[in-house]
Tab-separated table of C-alpha atoms and ligand atoms in Angstrom:
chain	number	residue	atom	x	y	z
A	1	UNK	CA	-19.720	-25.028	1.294
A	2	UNK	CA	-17.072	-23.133	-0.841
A	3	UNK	CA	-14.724	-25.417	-1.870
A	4	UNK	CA	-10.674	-25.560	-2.950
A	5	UNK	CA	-10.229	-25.261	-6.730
A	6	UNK	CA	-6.724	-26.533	-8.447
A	7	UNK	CA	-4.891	-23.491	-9.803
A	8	UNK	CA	-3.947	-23.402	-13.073
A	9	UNK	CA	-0.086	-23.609	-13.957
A	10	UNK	CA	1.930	-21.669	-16.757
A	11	UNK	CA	1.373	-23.762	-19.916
A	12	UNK	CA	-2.230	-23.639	-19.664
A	13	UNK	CA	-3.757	-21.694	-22.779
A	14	UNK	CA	-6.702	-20.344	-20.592
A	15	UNK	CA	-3.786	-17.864	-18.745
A	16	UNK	CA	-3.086	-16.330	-22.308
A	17	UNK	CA	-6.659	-15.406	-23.083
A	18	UNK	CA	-8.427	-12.273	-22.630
A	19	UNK	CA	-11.109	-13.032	-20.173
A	20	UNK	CA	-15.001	-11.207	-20.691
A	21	UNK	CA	-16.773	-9.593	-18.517
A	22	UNK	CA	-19.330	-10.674	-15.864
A	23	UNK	CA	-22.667	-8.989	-17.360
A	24	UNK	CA	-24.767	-9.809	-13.990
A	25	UNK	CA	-23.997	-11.303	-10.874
A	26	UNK	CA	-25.739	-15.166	-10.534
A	27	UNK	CA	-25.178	-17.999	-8.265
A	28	UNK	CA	-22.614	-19.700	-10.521
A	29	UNK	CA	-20.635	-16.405	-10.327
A	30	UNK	CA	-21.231	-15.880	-6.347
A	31	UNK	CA	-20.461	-19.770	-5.811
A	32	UNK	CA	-17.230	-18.439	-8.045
A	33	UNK	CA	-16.549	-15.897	-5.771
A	34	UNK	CA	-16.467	-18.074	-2.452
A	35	UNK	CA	-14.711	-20.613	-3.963
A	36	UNK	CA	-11.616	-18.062	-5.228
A	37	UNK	CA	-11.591	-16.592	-1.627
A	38	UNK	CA	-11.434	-20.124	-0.058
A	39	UNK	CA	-8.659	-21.139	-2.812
A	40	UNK	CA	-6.700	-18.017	-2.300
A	41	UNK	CA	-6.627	-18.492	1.426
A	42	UNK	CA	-5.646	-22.189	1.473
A	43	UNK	CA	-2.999	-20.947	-0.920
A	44	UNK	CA	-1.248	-17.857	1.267
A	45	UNK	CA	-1.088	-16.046	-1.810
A	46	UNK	CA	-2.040	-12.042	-1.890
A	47	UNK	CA	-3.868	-12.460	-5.383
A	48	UNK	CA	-6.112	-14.456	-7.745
A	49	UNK	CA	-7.789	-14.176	-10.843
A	50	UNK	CA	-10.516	-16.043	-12.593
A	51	UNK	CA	-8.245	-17.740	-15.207
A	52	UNK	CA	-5.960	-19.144	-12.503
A	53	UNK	CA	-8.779	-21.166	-11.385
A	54	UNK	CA	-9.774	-22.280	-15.086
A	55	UNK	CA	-12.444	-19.808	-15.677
A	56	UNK	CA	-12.229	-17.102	-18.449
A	57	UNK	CA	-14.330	-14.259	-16.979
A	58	UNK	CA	-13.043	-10.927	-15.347
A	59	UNK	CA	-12.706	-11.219	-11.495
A	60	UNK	CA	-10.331	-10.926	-9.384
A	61	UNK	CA	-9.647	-11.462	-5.767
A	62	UNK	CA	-7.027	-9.094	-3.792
A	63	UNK	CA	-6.367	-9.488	-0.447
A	64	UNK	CA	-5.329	-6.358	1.870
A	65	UNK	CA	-5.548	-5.856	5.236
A	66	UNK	CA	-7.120	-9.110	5.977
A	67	UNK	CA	-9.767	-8.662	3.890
A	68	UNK	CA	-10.650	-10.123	0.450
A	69	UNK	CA	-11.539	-7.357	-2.145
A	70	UNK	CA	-13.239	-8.857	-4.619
A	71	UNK	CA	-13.346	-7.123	-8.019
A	72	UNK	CA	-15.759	-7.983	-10.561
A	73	UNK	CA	-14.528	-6.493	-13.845
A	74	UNK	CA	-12.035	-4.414	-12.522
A	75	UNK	CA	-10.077	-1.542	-14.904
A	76	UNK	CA	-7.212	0.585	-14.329
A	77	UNK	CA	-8.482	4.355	-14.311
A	78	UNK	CA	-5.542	6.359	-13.498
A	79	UNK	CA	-2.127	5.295	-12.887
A	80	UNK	CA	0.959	7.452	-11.376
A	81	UNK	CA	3.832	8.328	-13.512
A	82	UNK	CA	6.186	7.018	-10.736
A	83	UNK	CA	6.919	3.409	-10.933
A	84	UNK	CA	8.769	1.151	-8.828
A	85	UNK	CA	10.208	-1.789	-9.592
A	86	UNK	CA	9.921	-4.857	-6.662
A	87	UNK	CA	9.982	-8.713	-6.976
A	88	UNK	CA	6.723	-10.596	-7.673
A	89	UNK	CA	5.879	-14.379	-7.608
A	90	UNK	CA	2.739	-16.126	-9.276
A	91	UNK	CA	0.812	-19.072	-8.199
A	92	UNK	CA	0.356	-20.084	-11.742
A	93	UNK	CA	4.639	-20.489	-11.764
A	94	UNK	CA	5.269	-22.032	-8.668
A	95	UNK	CA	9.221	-21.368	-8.242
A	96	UNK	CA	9.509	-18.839	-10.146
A	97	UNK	CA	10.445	-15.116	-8.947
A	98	UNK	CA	11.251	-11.708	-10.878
A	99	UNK	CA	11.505	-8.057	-10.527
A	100	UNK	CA	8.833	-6.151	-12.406
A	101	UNK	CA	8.418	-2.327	-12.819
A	102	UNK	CA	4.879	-1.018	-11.900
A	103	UNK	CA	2.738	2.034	-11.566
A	104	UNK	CA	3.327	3.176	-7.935
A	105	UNK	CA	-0.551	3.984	-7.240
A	106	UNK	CA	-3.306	2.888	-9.147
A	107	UNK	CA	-7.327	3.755	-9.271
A	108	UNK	CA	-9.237	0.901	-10.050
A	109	UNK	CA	-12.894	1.258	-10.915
A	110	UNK	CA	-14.590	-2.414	-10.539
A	111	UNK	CA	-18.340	-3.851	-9.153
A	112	UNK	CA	-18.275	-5.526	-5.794
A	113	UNK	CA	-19.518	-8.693	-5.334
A	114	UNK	CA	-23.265	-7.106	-5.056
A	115	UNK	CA	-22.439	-5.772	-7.951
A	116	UNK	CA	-22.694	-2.072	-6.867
A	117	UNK	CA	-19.678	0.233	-8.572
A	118	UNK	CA	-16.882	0.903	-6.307
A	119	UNK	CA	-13.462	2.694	-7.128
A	120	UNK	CA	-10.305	1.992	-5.013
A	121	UNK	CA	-6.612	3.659	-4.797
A	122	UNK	CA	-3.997	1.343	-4.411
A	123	UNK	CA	-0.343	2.307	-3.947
A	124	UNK	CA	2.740	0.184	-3.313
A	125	UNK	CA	2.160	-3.586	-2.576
A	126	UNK	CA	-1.810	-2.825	-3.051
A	127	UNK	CA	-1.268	-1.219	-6.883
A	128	UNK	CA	1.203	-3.580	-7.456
A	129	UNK	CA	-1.211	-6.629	-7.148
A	130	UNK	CA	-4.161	-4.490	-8.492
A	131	UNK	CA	-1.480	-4.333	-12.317
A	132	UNK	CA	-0.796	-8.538	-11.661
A	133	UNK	CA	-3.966	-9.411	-11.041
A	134	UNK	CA	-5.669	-7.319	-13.944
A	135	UNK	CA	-2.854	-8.227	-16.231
A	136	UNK	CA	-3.837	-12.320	-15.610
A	137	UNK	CA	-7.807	-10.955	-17.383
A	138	UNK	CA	-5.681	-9.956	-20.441
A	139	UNK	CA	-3.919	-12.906	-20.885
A	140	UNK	CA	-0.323	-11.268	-19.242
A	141	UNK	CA	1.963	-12.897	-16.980
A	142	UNK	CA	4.346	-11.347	-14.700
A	143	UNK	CA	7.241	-13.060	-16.416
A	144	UNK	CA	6.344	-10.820	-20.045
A	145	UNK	CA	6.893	-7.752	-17.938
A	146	UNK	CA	10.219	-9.009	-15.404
A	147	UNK	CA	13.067	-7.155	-16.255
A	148	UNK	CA	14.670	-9.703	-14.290
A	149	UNK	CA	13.709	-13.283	-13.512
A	150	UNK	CA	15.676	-13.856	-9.800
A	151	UNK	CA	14.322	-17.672	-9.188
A	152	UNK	CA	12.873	-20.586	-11.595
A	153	UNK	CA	14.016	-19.306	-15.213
A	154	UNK	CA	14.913	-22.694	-15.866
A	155	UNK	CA	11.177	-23.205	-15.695
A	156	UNK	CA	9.895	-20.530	-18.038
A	157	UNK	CA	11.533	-23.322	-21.222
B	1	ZN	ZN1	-0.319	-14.290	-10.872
């Protein structure tokens, strides 16, 4: 039974470390898996990463189109010169909303969770949660990047 982990909130020091990679999949890291997709579904968030959830290792779970992608070790491979700039929340800042500029498409190159190499294109909403999610394995929060923070700055003190 996958179970509901607590998400980890901004002053925690685990979301400003760089988080390592998964060298082989094992059943703490597939129990890891189920767990984030239970936790990000209970949540109605679109993204989560390892450190939200108190572990320092490099996977990340996107949802699109109803389906969880999950991304084991996931890198950015090619990103468009066109950015766009559109408002982002975090479930690590609860209240807290700002506009960030981002790559318009990304290609992410990333294991699956049978550990077999896939690559994915992302553009719009999809890229954009590809560059937060990625950003939480290198210790980066949305708020670094905001140009402007619309909701919760109060918070960020
Ligand atoms: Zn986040």
């Amino acid at each position: 039974m996958s179970k509901i982990l607590e998400i980890t909130k901004f002053k925690n020091p685990i979301l400003r470390q760089k988080a390592v990679d998964i060298k082989k999949l094992s059943t703490d890291i597939e129990v890891l898996i189920d767990d984030m997709i239970e936790t990000l579904n209970d949540s109605g968030g679109v993204g989560l990463a390892a450190p939200q959830i108190d572990k320092g290792v490099r996977l990340i779970i996107v949802k699109h189109k109803d389906k969880d992608l999950v991304l084991l070790n996931p890198e950015i491979t090619k990103k468009s010169w066109k950015k766009n700039s559109d408002e982002e929340g975090c479930l690590s800042l609860p209240g807290v909303n700002g506009f960030v500029r981002r790559h318009s498409k990304v290609t992410v190159k990333a294991k699956n969770r049978n550990f077999k190499d896939v690559e994915i294109t992302g553009r719009g909403l999809l890229a954009r949660i590809f560059q937060h999610e990625i950003d939480h394995l290198n210790g980066v929060l949305f708020v670094d990047r905001a140009h402007k923070i619309t909701e919760g700055k109060d918070l960020l003190d």
